Amino acid sequence: MAVYSAVCAVQNLWLAARAEGVGVGWVSVLDKDALKQVLNIPGDIVPVAYLCLGYIDHFSAQPDLERAGWEHRIPLDHVLGLEQYDPRWSAEEKKS
């Protein structure tokens, strides 16, 4: 549960930062073992987030990953389900 609590804390930090005009970037392209070595993180600690925070001139209307072509928006009805698992969420379904 500690990992999930940490992720929720990151989201709360992100929302609070945004409300104060502070930008947050979640650095996702990392080698976790290298990060642990560089920052001298003990082996039993699981890094959950590597964040960059700072004041910015403006917030873009389009997310950086979408603008760079790394990700695309998924229609809302493809990520919400009602009372059961939606098979469209499975990797196997996405291949077909």
Coordinates of C-alpha atoms in Angstrom, one line a residue:
M1 CA 0.0 0.0 0.0
A2 CA 2.9 2.3 0.6
V3 CA 3.7 2.5 -3.2
Y4 CA 0.1 3.4 -4.0
S5 CA 0.0 6.0 -1.2
A6 CA 3.1 7.5 -2.7
V7 CA 1.6 7.7 -6.1
C8 CA -1.5 9.4 -4.6
A9 CA 0.8 11.8 -2.8
V10 CA 2.5 12.7 -6.1
Q11 CA -0.8 13.4 -7.8
N12 CA -1.9 15.6 -4.9
L13 CA 1.5 17.4 -5.1
W14 CA 1.0 17.9 -8.8
L15 CA -2.5 19.3 -8.4
A16 CA -1.4 21.6 -5.7
A17 CA 1.6 22.8 -7.7
R18 CA -0.6 23.4 -10.7
A19 CA -2.9 25.6 -8.6
E20 CA 0.1 27.6 -7.5
G21 CA 1.5 28.0 -11.0
V22 CA 4.3 25.5 -10.5
G23 CA 5.0 23.0 -13.3
V24 CA 5.7 19.4 -12.5
G25 CA 7.4 16.9 -14.8
W26 CA 7.5 13.2 -14.1
V27 CA 10.7 11.9 -15.6
S28 CA 9.8 8.4 -16.8
V29 CA 12.8 7.5 -19.0
L30 CA 15.1 6.2 -16.3
D31 CA 17.2 3.2 -15.4
K32 CA 15.9 2.6 -11.9
D33 CA 19.1 0.7 -10.9
A34 CA 21.3 3.6 -12.1
L35 CA 19.1 6.1 -10.3
K36 CA 19.4 4.1 -7.1
Q37 CA 23.2 4.0 -7.5
V38 CA 23.6 7.7 -8.3
L39 CA 21.3 8.9 -5.5
N40 CA 22.7 6.2 -3.1
I41 CA 19.2 4.8 -2.5
P42 CA 19.2 1.6 -0.4
G43 CA 18.3 -1.6 -2.2
D44 CA 15.0 -2.2 -0.3
I45 CA 13.6 1.2 -1.3
V46 CA 11.5 1.4 -4.5
P47 CA 11.7 4.7 -6.3
V48 CA 8.2 5.8 -7.2
A49 CA 8.7 9.1 -8.9
Y50 CA 11.5 11.3 -10.1
L51 CA 10.0 14.8 -10.4
C52 CA 11.1 18.1 -11.7
L53 CA 9.3 21.1 -10.2
G54 CA 9.6 24.8 -11.1
Y55 CA 7.8 28.0 -12.0
I56 CA 7.0 28.3 -15.7
D57 CA 5.8 31.0 -18.0
H58 CA 2.6 29.2 -19.1
F59 CA 0.9 25.9 -19.2
S60 CA 0.5 24.4 -22.6
A61 CA -3.0 23.5 -23.8
Q62 CA -1.6 20.2 -25.2
P63 CA 0.4 17.7 -23.0
D64 CA 4.1 17.4 -23.9
L65 CA 4.0 13.7 -24.6
E66 CA 1.1 14.2 -27.1
R67 CA 2.8 17.2 -28.7
A68 CA 6.0 15.3 -29.1
G69 CA 4.1 12.3 -30.7
W70 CA 5.1 9.9 -27.9
E71 CA 1.5 9.4 -26.8
H72 CA -2.0 10.1 -28.0
R73 CA -5.3 10.8 -26.2
I74 CA -7.5 7.9 -25.6
P75 CA -11.2 8.4 -26.0
L76 CA -12.9 8.5 -22.5
D77 CA -15.2 5.6 -23.3
H78 CA -12.1 3.4 -23.9
V79 CA -10.9 3.8 -20.3
L80 CA -14.1 3.8 -18.3
G81 CA -16.1 0.7 -17.6
L82 CA -19.3 0.0 -15.8
E83 CA -19.5 -2.9 -13.4
Q84 CA -17.1 -5.1 -15.3
Y85 CA -13.6 -5.3 -16.9
D86 CA -13.7 -4.1 -20.5
P87 CA -11.7 -6.4 -22.8
R88 CA -10.5 -3.4 -24.8
W89 CA -8.1 -2.7 -22.0
S90 CA -6.1 -5.9 -22.5
A91 CA -3.0 -6.0 -24.6
E92 CA -4.2 -9.0 -26.4
E93 CA -7.3 -7.2 -27.5
K94 CA -5.2 -4.2 -28.8
K95 CA -3.2 -6.5 -31.1
S96 CA -6.3 -7.6 -33.0

